[in-house]
PDB file of C-alpha atoms and ligand atoms in Angstrom:
ATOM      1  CA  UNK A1125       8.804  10.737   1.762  1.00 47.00           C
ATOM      2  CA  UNK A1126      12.244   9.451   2.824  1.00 50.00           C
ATOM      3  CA  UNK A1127      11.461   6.135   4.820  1.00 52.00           C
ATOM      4  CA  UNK A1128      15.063   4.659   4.469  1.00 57.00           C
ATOM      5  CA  UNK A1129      16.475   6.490   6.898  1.00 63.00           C
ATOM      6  CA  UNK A1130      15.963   7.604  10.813  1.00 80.00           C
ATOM      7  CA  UNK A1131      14.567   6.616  14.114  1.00 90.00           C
ATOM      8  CA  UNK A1132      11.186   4.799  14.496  1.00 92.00           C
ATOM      9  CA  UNK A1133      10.328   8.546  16.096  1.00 92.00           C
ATOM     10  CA  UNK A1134      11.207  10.573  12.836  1.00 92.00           C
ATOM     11  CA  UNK A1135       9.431   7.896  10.702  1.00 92.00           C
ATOM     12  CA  UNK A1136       6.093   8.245  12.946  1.00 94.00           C
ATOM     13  CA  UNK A1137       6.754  12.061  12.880  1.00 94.00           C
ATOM     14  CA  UNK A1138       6.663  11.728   8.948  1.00 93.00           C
ATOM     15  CA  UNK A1139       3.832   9.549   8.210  1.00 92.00           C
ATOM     16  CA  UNK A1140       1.927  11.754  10.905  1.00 93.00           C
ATOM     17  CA  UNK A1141       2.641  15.143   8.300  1.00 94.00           C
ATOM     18  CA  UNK A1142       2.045  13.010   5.500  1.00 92.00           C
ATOM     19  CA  UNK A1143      -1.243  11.881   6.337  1.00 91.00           C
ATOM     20  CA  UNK A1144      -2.302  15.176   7.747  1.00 90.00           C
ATOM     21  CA  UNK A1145      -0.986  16.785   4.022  1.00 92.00           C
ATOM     22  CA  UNK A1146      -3.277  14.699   2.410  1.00 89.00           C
ATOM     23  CA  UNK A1147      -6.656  14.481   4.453  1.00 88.00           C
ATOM     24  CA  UNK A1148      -6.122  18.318   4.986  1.00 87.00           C
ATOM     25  CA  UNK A1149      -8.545  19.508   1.647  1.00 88.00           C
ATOM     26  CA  UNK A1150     -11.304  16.938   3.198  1.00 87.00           C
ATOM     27  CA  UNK A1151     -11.096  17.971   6.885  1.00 82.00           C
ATOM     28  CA  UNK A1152      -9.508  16.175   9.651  1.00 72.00           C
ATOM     29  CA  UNK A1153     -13.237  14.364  10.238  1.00 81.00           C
ATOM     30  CA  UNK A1154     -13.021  12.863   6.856  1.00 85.00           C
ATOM     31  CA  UNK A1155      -9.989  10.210   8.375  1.00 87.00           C
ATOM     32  CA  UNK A1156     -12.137   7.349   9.911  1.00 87.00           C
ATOM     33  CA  UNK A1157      -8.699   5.127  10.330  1.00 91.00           C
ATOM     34  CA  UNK A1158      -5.560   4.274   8.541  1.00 94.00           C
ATOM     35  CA  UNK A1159      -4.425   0.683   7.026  1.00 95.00           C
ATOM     36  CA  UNK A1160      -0.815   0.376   6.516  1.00 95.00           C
ATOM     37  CA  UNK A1161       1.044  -2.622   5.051  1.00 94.00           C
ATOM     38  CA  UNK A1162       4.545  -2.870   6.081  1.00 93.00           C
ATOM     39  CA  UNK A1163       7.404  -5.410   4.473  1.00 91.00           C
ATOM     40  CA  UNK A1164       8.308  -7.742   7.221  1.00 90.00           C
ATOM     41  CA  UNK A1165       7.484 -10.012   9.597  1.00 92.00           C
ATOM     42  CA  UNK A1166       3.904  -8.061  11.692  1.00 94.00           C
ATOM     43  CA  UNK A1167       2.487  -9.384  14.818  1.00 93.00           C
ATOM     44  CA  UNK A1168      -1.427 -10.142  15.169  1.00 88.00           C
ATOM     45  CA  UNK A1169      -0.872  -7.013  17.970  1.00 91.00           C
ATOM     46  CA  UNK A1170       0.302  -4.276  14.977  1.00 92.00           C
ATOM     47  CA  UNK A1171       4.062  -4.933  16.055  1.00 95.00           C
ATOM     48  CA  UNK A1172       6.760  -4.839  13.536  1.00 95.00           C
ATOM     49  CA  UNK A1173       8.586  -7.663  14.534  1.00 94.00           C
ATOM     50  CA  UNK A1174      11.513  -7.858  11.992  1.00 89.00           C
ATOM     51  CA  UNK A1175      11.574  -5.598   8.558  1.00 87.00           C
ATOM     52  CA  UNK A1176      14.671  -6.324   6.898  1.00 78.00           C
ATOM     53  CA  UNK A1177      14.434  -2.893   4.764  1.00 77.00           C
ATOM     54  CA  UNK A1178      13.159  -0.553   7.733  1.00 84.00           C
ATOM     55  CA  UNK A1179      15.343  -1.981  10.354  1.00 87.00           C
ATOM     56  CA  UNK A1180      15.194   0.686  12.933  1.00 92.00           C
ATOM     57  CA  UNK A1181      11.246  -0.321  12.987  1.00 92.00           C
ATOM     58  CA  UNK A1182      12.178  -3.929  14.327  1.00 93.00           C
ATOM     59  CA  UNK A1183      10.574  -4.370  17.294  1.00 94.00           C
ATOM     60  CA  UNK A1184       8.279  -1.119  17.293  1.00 95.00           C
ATOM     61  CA  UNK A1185       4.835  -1.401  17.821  1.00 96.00           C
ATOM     62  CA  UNK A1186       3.411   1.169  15.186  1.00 95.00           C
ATOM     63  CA  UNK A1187      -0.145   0.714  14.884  1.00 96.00           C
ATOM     64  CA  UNK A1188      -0.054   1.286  19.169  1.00 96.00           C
ATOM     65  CA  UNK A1189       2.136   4.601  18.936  1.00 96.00           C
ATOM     66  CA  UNK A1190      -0.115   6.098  15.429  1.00 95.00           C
ATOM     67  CA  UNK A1191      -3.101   4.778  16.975  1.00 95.00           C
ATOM     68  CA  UNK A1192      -2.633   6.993  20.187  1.00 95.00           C
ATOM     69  CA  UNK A1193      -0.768  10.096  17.897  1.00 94.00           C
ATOM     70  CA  UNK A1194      -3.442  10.323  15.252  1.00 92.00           C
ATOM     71  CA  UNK A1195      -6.560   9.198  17.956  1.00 92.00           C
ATOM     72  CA  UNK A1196      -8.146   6.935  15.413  1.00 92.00           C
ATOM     73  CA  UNK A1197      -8.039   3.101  14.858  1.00 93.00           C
ATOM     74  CA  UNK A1198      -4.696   2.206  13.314  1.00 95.00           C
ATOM     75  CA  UNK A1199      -4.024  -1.493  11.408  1.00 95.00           C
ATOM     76  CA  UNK A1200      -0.842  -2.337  10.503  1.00 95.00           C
ATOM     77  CA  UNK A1201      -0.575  -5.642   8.354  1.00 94.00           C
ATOM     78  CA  UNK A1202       1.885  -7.301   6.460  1.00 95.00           C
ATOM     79  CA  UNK A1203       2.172  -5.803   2.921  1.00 95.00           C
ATOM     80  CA  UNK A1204       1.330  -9.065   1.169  1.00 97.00           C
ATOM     81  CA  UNK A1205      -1.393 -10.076   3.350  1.00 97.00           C
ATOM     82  CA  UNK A1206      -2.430  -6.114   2.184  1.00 97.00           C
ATOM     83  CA  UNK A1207      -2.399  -6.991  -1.334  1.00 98.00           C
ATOM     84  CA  UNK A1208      -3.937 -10.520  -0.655  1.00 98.00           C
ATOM     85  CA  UNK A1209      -7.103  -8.788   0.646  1.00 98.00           C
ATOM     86  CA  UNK A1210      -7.059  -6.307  -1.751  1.00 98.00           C
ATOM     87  CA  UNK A1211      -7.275  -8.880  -4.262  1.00 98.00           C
ATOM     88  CA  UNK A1212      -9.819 -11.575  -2.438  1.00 98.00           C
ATOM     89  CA  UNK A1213     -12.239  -8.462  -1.882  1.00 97.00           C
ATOM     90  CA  UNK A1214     -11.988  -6.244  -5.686  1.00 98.00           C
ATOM     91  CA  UNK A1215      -9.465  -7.876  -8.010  1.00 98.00           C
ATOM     92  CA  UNK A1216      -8.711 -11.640  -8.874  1.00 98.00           C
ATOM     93  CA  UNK A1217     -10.147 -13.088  -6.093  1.00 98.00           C
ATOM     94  CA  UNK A1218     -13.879 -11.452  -5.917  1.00 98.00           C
ATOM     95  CA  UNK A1219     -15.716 -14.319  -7.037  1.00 98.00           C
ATOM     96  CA  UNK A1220     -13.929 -17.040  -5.247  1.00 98.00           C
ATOM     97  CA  UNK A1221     -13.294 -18.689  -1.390  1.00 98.00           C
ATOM     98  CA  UNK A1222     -10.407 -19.355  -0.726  1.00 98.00           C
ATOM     99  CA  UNK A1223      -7.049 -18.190  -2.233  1.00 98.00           C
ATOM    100  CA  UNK A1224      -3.217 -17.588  -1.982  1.00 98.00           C
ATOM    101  CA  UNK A1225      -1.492 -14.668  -3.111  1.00 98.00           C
ATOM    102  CA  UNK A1226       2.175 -15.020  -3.953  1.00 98.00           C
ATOM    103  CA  UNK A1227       3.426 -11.481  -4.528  1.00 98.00           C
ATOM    104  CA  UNK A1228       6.796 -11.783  -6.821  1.00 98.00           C
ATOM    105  CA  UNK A1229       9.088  -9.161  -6.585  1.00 96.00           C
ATOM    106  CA  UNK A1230      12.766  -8.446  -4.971  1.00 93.00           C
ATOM    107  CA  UNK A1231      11.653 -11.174  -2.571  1.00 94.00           C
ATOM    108  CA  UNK A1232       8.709 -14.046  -2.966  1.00 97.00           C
ATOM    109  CA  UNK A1233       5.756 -12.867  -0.587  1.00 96.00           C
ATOM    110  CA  UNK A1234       2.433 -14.873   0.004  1.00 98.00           C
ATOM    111  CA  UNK A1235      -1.180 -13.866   1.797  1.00 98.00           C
ATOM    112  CA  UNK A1236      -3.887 -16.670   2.268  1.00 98.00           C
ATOM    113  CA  UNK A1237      -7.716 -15.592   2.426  1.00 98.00           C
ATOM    114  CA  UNK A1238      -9.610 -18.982   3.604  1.00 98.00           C
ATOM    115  CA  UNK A1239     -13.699 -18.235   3.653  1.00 98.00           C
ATOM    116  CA  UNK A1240     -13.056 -15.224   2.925  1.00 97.00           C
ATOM    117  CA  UNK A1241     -11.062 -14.446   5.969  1.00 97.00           C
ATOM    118  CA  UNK A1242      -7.206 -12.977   6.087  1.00 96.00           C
ATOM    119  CA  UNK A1243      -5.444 -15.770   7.397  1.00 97.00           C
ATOM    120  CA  UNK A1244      -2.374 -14.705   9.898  1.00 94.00           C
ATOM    121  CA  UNK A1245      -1.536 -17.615  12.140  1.00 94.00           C
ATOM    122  CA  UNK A1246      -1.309 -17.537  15.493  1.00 92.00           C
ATOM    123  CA  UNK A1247       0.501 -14.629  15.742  1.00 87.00           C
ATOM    124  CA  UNK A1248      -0.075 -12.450  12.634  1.00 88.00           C
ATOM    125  CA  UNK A1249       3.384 -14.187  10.732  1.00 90.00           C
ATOM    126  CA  UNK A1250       0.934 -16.822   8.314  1.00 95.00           C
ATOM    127  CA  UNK A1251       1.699 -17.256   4.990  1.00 95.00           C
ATOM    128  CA  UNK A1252       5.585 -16.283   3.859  1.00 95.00           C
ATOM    129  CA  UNK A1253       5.530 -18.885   1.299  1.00 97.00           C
ATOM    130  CA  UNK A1254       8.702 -17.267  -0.192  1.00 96.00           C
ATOM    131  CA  UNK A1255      10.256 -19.013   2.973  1.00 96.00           C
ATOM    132  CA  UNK A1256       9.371 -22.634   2.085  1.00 98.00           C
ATOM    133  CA  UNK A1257      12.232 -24.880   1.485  1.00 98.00           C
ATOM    134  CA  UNK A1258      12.700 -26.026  -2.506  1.00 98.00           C
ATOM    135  CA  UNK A1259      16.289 -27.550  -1.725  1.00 97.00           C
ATOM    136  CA  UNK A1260      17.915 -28.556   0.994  1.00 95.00           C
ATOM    137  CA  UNK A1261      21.010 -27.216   0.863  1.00 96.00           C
ATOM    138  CA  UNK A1262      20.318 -24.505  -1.421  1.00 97.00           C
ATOM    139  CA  UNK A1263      21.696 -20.914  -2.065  1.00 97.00           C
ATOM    140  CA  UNK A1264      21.306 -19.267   1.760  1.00 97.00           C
ATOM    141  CA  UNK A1265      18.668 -16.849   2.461  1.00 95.00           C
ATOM    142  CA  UNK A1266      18.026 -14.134   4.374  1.00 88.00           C
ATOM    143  CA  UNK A1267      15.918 -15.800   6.643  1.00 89.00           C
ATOM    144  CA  UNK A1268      19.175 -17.369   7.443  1.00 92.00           C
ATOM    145  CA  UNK A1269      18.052 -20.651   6.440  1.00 96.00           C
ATOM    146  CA  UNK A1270      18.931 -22.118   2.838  1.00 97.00           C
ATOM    147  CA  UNK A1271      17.120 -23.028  -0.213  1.00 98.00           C
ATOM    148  CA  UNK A1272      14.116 -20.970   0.406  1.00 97.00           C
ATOM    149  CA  UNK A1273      11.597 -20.436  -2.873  1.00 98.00           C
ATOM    150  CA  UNK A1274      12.406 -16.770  -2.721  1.00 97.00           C
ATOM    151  CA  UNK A1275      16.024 -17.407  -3.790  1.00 98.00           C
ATOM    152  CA  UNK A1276      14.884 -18.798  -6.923  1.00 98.00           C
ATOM    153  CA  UNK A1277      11.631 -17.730  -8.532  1.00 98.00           C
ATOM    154  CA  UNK A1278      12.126 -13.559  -7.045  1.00 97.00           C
ATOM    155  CA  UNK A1279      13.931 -10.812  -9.083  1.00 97.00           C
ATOM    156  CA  UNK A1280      16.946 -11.594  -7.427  1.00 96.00           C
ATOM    157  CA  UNK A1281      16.736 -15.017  -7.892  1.00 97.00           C
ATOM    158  CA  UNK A1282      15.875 -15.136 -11.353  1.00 98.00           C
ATOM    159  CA  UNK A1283      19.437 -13.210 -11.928  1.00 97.00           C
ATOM    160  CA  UNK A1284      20.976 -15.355  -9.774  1.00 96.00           C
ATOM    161  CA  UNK A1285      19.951 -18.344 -11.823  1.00 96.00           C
ATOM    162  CA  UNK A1286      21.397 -16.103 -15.101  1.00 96.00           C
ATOM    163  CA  UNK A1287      24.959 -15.742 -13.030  1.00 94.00           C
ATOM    164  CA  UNK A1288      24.851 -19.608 -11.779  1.00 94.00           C
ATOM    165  CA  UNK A1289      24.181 -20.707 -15.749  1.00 92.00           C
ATOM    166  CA  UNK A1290      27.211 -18.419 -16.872  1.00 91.00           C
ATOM    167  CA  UNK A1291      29.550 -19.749 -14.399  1.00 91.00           C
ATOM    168  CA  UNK A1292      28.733 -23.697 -15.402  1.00 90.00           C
ATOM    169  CA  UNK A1293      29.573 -22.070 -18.866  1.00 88.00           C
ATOM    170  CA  UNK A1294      26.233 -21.878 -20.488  1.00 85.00           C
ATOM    171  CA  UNK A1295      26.228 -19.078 -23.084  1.00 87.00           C
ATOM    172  CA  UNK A1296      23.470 -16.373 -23.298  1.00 91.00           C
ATOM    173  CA  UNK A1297      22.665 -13.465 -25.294  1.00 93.00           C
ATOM    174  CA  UNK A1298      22.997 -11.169 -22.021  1.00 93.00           C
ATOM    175  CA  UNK A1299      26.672 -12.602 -21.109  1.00 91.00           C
ATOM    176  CA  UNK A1300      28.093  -9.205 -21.816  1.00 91.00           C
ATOM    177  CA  UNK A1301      25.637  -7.171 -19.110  1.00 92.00           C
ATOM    178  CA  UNK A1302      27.852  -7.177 -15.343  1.00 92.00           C
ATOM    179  CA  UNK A1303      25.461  -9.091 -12.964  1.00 89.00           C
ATOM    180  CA  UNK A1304      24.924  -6.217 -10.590  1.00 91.00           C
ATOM    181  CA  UNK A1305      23.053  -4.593 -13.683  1.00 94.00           C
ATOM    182  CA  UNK A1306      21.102  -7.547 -15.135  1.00 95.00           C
ATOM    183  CA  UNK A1307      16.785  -7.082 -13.823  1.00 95.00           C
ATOM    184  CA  UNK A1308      14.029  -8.944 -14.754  1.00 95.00           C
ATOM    185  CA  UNK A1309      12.956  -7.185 -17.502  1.00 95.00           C
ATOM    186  CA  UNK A1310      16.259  -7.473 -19.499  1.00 95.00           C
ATOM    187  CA  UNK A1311      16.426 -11.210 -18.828  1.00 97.00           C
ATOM    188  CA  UNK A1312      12.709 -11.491 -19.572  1.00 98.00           C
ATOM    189  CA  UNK A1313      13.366  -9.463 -23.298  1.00 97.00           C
ATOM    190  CA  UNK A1314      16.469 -12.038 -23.646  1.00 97.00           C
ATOM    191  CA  UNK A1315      13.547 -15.232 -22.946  1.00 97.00           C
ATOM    192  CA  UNK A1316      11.125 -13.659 -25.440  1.00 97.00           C
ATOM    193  CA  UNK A1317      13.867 -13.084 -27.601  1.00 97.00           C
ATOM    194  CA  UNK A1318      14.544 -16.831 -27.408  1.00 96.00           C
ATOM    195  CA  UNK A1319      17.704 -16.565 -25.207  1.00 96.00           C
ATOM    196  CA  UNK A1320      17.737 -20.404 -23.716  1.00 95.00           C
ATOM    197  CA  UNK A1321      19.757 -19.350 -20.790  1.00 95.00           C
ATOM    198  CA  UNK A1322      17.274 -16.843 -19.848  1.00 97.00           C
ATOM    199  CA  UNK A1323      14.426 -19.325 -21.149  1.00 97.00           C
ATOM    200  CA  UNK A1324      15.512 -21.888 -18.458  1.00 96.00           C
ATOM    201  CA  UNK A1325      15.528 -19.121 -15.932  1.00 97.00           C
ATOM    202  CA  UNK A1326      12.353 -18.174 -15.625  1.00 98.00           C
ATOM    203  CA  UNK A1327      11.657 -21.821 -16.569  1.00 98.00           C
ATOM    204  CA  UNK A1328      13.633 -23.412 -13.246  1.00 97.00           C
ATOM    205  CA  UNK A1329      11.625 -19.734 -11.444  1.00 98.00           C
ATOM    206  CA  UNK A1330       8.414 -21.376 -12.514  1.00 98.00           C
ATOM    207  CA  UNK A1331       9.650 -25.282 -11.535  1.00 98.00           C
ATOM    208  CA  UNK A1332      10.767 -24.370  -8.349  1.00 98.00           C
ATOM    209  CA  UNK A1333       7.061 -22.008  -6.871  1.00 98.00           C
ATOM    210  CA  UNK A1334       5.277 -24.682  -9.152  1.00 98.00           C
ATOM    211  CA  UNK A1335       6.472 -27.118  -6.689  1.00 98.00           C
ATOM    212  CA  UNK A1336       5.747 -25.355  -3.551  1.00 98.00           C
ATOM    213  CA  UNK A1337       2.245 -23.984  -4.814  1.00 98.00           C
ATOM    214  CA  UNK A1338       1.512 -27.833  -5.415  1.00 98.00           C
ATOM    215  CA  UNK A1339       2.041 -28.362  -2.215  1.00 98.00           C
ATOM    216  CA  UNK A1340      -0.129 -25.784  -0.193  1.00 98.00           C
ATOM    217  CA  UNK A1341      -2.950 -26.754  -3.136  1.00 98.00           C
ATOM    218  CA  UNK A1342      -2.588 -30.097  -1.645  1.00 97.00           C
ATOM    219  CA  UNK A1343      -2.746 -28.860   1.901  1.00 97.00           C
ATOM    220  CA  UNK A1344      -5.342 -26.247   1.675  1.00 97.00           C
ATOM    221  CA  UNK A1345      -7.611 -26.289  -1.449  1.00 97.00           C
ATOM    222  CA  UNK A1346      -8.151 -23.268  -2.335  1.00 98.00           C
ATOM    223  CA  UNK A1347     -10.287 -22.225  -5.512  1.00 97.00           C
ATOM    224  CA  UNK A1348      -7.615 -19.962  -6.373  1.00 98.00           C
ATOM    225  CA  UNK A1349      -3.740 -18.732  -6.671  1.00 98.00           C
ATOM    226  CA  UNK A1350      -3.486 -15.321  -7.624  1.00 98.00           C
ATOM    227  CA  UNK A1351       0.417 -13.821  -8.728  1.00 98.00           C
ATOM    228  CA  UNK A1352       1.067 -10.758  -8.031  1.00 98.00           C
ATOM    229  CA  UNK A1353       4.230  -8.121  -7.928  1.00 97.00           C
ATOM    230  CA  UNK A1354       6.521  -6.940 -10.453  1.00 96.00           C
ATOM    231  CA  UNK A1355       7.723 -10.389 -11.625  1.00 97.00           C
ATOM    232  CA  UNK A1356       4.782 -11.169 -12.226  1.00 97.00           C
ATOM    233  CA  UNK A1357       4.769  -9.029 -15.460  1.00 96.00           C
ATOM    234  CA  UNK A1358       7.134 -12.145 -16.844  1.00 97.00           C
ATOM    235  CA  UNK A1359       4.448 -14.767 -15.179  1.00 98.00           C
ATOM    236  CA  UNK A1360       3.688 -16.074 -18.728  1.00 97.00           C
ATOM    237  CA  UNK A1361       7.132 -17.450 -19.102  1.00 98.00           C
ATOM    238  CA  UNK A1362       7.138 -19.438 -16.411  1.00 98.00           C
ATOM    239  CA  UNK A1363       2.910 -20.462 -16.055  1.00 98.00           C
ATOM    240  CA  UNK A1364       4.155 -23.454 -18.292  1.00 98.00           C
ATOM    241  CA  UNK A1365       6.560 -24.979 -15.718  1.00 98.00           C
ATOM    242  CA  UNK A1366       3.949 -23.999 -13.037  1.00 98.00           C
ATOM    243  CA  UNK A1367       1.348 -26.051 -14.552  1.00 98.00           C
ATOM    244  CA  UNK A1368       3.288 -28.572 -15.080  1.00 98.00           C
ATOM    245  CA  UNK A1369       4.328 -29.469 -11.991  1.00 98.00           C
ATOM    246  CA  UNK A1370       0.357 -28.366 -10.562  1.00 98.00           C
ATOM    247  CA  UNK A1371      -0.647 -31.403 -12.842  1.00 98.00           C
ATOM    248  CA  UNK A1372       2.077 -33.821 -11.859  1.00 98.00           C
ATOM    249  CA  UNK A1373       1.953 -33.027  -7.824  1.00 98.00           C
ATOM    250  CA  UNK A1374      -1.778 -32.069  -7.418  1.00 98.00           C
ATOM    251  CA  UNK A1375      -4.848 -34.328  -6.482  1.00 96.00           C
ATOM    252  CA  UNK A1376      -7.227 -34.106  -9.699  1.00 94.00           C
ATOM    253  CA  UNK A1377      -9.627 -32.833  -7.472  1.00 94.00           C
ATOM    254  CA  UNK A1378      -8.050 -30.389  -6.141  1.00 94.00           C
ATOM    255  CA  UNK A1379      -7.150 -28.695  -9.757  1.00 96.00           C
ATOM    256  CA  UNK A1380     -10.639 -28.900 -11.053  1.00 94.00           C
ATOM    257  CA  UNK A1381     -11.590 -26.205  -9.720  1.00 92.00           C
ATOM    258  CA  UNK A1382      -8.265 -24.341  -8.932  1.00 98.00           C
ATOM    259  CA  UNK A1383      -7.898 -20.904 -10.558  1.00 98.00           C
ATOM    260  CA  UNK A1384      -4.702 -20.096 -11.385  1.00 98.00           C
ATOM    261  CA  UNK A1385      -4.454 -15.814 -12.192  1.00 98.00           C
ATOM    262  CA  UNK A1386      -2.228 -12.851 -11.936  1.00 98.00           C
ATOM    263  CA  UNK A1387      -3.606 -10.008  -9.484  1.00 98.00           C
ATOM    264  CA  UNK A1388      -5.953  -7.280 -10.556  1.00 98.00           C
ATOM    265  CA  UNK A1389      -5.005  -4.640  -9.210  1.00 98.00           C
ATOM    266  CA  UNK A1390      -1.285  -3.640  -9.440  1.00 96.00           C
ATOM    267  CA  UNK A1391       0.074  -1.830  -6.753  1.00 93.00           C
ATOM    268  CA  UNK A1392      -4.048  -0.222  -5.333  1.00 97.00           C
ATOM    269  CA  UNK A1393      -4.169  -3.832  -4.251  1.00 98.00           C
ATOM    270  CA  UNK A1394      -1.839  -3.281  -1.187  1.00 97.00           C
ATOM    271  CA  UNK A1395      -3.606   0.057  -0.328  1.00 95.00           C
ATOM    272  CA  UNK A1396      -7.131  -1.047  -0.775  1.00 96.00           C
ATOM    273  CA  UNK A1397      -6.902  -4.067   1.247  1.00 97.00           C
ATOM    274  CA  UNK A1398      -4.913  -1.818   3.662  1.00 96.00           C
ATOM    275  CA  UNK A1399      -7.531  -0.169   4.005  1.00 93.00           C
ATOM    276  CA  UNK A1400     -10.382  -1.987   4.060  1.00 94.00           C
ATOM    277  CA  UNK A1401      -8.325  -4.332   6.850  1.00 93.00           C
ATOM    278  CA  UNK A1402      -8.481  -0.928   9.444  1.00 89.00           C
ATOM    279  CA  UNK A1403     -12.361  -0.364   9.495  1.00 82.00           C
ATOM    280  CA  UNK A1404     -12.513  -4.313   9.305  1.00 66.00           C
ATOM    281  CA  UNK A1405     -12.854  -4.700  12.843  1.00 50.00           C
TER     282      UNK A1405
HETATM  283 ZN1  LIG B  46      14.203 -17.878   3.575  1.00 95.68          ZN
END
């Protein structure tokens, strides 16, 4: 399905066939309700307040306008907090409380689950731990502030670290590939391959969410921090500098129990907990 393009109309008009197409062997009746997670910023209402890759869904309220198309209960979440539940309920986080999800990938996405509950906030926008500030006056985000963790420990930050290293002159084994082309997985091969450039990195990616997972461990104490998201493929290159800064920031206490995993469940986690979030209530 083409979501990249269109009005908030065509895209409703879409996921409307789509589902339809795919409950249609097991009979309309077999649809009890429908759990979508959505990149971007979701109110607790089912409003998609801001979605930087879906713009002409800002403002639209979609779990209102499916809800009344498809005449079943609708939830529309955040796709993090998706994957968070996913996780708490039937991957990493079964046996424990209280976690946070930090889902690396293009961006730096987080979910909490405290008691066992999917915590949004006040109004639906909890947890975007990609958006806490690292540096002051740090490379600018989208969120139009600066120094956010997502512009250093995502995809896109990782190769921004590789371009930042080649321009204070630091040789690497990937100098030759044009930045536009450099991913993850190349500058992960170069690290494994015992590139230092690409070593530091995922090293400084690792520092940097270290840091700012210290500091929600401090605030919340949860029994576990579950990565998730493509990046997370690499985590082992960076779970060093993580721990590292876990031991020098957090309260003993807090780490003895503190489980630090990757996710579970790959990319089901987003549509299970999407799913089990719309017959959750
Ligand atoms: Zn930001």
């Amino acid at each position: 399905m083409d979501t990249l393009a269109g009005s908030a109309e065509q895209f409703v008009d879409h996921l409307v066939d789509f589902v339809c197409a795919m409950t249609q062997p097991f009979g309309q009746d077999s649809l009890k309700g429908l759990g979508i997670g959505v990149p971007g910023i979701i109110s607790a209402a089912g409003e998609i307040l801001e979605s930087p890759n879906l713009r002409f869904l800002d403002r639209f309220n979609l779990q209102k306008t499916l809800a009344e198309r498809m005449n079943m209960p609708v939830r529309i979440v955040n796709d993090v907090n998706a994957i968070a539940w996913g996780e708490a309920l039937h991957g990493a986080g079964r046996d424990l409380q209280s976690i946070l999800v930090v889902a690396l990938g293009t961006g730096v996405g987080g979910g909490l689950v405290l008691d066992r509950r999917l915590w949004l906030g006040a109004d639906g926008v909890a947890g975007e731990i990609g958006h806490v500030p690292v540096e002051p006056n740090g490379r600018a985000c989208n969120c139009g502030a600066r120094g956010c963790l997502e512009q250093y420990a995502s995809a896109t930050g990782i190769v921004k670290s590789i371009v930042e290293r080649r321009k204070a002159g630091t040789p690497g084994s990937l100098d030759t590939v044009a930045a536009e082309n450099l991913t993850t997985h190349e500058i992960a091969a170069a690290a494994r391959a015992g590139d230092n450039q690409a070593r530091a990195a995922f090293a400084e990616a690792g520092e940097r969410l270290g840091q700012v997972v210290a500091g929600a461990v401090n605030l919340l104490n949860p029994d576990g921090v579950v990565i998730t998201g493509g990046v997370s493929a690499s985590f082992d290159l960076m779970e060093g500098a993580v721990r590292k800064e876990l031991e020098d920031r957090c309260f003993e206490r807090s780490l003895n129990k503190l489980q630090l995993r990757c996710g579970e469940l790959g990319d089901k986690a987003g549509i299970l907990g999407a799913a089990l979030l719309s017959s959750n209530d």
